[in-house]
Short mmCIF file of C-alpha atoms in Angstrom, two decimals:
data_model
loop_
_atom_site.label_atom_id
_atom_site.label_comp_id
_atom_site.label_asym_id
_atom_site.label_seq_id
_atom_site.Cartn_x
_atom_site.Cartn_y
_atom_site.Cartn_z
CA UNK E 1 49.77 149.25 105.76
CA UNK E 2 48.83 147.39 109.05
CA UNK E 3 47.10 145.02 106.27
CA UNK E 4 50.20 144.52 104.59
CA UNK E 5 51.92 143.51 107.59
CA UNK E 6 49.56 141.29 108.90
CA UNK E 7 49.87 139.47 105.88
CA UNK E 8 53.93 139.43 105.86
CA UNK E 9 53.55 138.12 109.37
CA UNK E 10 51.41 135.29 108.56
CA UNK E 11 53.45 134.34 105.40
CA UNK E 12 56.72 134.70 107.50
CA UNK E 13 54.46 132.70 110.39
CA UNK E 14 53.41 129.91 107.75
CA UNK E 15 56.87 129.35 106.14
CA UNK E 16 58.27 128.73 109.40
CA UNK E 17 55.65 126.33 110.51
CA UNK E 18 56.55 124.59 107.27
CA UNK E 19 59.74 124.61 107.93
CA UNK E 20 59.72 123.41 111.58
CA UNK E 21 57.39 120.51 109.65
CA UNK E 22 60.31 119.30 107.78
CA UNK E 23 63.03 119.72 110.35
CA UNK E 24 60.46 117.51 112.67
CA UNK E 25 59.64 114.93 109.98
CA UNK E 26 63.75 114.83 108.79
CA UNK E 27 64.69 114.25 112.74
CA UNK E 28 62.27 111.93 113.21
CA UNK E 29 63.19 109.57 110.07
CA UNK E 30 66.98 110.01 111.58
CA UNK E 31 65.43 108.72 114.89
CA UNK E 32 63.75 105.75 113.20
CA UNK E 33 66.47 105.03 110.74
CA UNK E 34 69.27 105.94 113.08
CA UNK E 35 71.14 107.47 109.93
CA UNK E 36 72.07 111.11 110.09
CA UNK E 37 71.16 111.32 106.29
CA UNK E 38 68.14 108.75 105.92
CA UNK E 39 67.12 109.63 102.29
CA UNK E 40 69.65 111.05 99.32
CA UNK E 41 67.21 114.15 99.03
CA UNK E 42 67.62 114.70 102.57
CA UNK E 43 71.16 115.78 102.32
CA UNK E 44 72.71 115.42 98.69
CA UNK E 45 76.40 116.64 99.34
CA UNK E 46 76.14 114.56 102.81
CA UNK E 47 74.94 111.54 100.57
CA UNK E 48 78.15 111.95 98.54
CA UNK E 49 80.48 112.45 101.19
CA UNK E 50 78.83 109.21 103.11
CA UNK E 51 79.19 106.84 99.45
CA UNK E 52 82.68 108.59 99.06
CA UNK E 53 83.76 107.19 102.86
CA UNK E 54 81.56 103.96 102.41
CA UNK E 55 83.97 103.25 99.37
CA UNK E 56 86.66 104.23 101.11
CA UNK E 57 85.96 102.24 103.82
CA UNK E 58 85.29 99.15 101.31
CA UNK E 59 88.61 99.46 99.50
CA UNK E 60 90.71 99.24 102.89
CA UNK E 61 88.67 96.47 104.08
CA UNK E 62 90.10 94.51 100.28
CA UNK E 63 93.24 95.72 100.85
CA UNK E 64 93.15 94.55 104.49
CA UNK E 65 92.12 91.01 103.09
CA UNK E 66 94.60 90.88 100.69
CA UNK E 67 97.34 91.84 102.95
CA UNK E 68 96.62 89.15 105.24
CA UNK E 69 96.08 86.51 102.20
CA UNK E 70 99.37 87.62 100.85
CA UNK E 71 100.81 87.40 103.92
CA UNK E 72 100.07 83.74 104.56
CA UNK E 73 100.92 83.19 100.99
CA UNK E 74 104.08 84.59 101.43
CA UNK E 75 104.84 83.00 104.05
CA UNK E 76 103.75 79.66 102.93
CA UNK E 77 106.57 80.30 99.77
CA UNK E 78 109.44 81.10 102.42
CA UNK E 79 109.00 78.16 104.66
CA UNK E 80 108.39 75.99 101.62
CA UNK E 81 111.74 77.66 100.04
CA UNK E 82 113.61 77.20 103.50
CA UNK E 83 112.35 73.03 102.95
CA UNK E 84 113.92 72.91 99.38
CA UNK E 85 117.29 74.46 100.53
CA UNK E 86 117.59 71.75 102.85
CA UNK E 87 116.79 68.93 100.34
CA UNK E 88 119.28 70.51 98.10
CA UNK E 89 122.16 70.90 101.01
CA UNK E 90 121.28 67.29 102.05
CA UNK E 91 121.43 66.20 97.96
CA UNK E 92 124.51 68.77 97.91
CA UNK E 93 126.75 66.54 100.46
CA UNK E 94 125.16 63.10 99.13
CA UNK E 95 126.56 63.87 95.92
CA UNK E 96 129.80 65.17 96.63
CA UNK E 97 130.51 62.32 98.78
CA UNK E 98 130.46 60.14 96.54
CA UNK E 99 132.27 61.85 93.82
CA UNK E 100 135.49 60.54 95.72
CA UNK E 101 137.36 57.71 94.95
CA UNK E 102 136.44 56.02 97.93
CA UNK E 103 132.76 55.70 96.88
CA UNK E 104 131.41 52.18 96.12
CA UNK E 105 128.83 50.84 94.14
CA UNK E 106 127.22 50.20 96.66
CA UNK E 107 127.31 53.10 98.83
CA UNK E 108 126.21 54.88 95.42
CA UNK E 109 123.33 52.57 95.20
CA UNK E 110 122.75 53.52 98.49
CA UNK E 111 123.01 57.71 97.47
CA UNK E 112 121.05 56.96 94.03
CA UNK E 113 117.76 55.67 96.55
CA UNK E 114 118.39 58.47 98.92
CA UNK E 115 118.72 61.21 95.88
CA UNK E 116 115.75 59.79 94.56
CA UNK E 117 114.03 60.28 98.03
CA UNK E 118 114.66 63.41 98.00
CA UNK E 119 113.89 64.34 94.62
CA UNK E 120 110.41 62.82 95.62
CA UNK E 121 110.74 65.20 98.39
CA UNK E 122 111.42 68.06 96.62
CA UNK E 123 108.60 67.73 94.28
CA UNK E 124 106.25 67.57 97.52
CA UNK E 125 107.66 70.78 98.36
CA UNK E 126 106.97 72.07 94.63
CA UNK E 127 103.73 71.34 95.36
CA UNK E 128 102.94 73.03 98.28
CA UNK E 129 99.65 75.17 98.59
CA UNK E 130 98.18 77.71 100.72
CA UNK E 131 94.13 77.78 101.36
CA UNK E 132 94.02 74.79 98.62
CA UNK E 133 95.62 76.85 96.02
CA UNK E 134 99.13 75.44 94.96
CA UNK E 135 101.77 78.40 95.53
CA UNK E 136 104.05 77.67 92.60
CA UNK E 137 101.45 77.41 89.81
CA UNK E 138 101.40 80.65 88.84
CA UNK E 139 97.57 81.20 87.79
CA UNK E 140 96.49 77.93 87.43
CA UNK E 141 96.43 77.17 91.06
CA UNK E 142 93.96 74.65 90.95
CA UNK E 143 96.38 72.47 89.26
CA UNK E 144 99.05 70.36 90.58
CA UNK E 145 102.45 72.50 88.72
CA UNK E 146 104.58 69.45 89.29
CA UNK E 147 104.01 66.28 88.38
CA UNK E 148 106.18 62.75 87.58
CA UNK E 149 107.04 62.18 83.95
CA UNK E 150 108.96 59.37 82.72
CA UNK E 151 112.75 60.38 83.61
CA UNK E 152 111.71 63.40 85.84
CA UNK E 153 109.18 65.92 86.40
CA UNK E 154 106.94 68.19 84.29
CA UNK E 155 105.77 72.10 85.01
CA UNK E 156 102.13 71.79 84.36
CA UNK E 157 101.34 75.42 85.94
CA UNK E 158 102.54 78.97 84.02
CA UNK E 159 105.06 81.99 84.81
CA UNK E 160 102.78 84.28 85.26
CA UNK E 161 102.64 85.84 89.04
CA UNK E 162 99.63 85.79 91.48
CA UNK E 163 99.23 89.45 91.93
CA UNK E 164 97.00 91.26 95.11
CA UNK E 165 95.71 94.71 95.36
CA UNK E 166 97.88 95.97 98.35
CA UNK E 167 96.77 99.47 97.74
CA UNK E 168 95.65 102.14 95.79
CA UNK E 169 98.98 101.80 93.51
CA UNK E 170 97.99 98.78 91.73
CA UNK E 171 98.30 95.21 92.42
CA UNK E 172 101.18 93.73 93.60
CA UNK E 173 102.89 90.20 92.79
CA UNK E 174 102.80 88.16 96.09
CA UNK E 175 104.45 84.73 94.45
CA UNK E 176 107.22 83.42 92.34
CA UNK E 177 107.61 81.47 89.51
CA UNK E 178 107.62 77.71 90.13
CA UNK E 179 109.41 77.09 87.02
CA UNK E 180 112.11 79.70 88.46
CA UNK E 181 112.30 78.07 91.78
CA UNK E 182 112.10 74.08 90.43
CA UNK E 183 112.56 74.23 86.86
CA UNK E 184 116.17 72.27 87.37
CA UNK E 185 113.87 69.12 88.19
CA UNK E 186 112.16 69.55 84.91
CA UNK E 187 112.25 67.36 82.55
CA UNK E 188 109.95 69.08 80.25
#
């Protein structure tokens, strides 16, 4: 009996040592590494949890880019927007000036270069981009949407909306249609 104990003791004695191995070697890759969970075999469920917050992690930082790109987009859009009421207030009052009976031909000379300023104007503002992307081009942004045509102006970009991932929804349209906006200046 004294045999058999002797020999549980060393076993027991041996499989700790072994163990105390490991638990040495594993802190001492963590020390070198400086990762809690150096290798995948390590720590499996640890090694999914870390991927699972790593994505995580990755995901936010998109959405956190495309908040801030959508942002300045948007923004972009309202102060180009705030330009093109103006233009059409200013065209507003040109025009109904000289709808009265005391207009001239030449003070509608003078209105038909000034309208035609500002039709110039509002093209400009058409036109606008954000981070070299034109705002109004829907998603041919590389491409100038408005451009002169004999007798007016042409839509050269599409209607369909730049769209960011703003979270784990799905994406969500940060522009509007330039042909919505401008298409009265079309001529196309």
């Amino acid at each position: 009996m004294t045999m058999a104990v002797s020999s549980m003791t060393r076993d027991t004695a041996l499989s700790n040592l072994a163990r105390i191995q490991r638990d040495l070697l594993l802190t001492q890759e963590q020390a070198t590494s400086g990762k809690r969970i150096p290798r995948t075999s390590a720590d499996p469920i640890g090694s999914v949890i870390a991927l699972n917050f790593r994505q995580r992690i990755d995901r936010n930082e998109l959405v956190l880019r495309n908040l801030r790109d959508a942002g300045g987009r948007l923004a972009g859009i309202d102060g180009a927007l705030d330009k093109a009421q103006s233009v059409i207030e200013r065209a507003r009052v040109i025009l109904l000036s000289q709808a009265q009976g005391t207009a001239s031909r030449e003070t509608r000379a003078a209105a038909a270069v000034e309208l035609d300023g500002l039709l110039g104007e509002a093209r400009d503002i058409a036109n606008t981009r954000f981070e070299d992307r034109y705002v109004f081009a829907g998603s041919r942004q590389t491409v100038r949407p408005f451009v002169d045509v004999a007798g007016g102006m042409a839509f050269t970009g599409d209607e369909s909306a730049t769209a960011f991932q703003l979270s784990g929804a799905g994406p969500e349209p940060a522009a509007v249609s330039g042909a919505g906006v401008f298409g009265g200046l079309s001529a196309a």
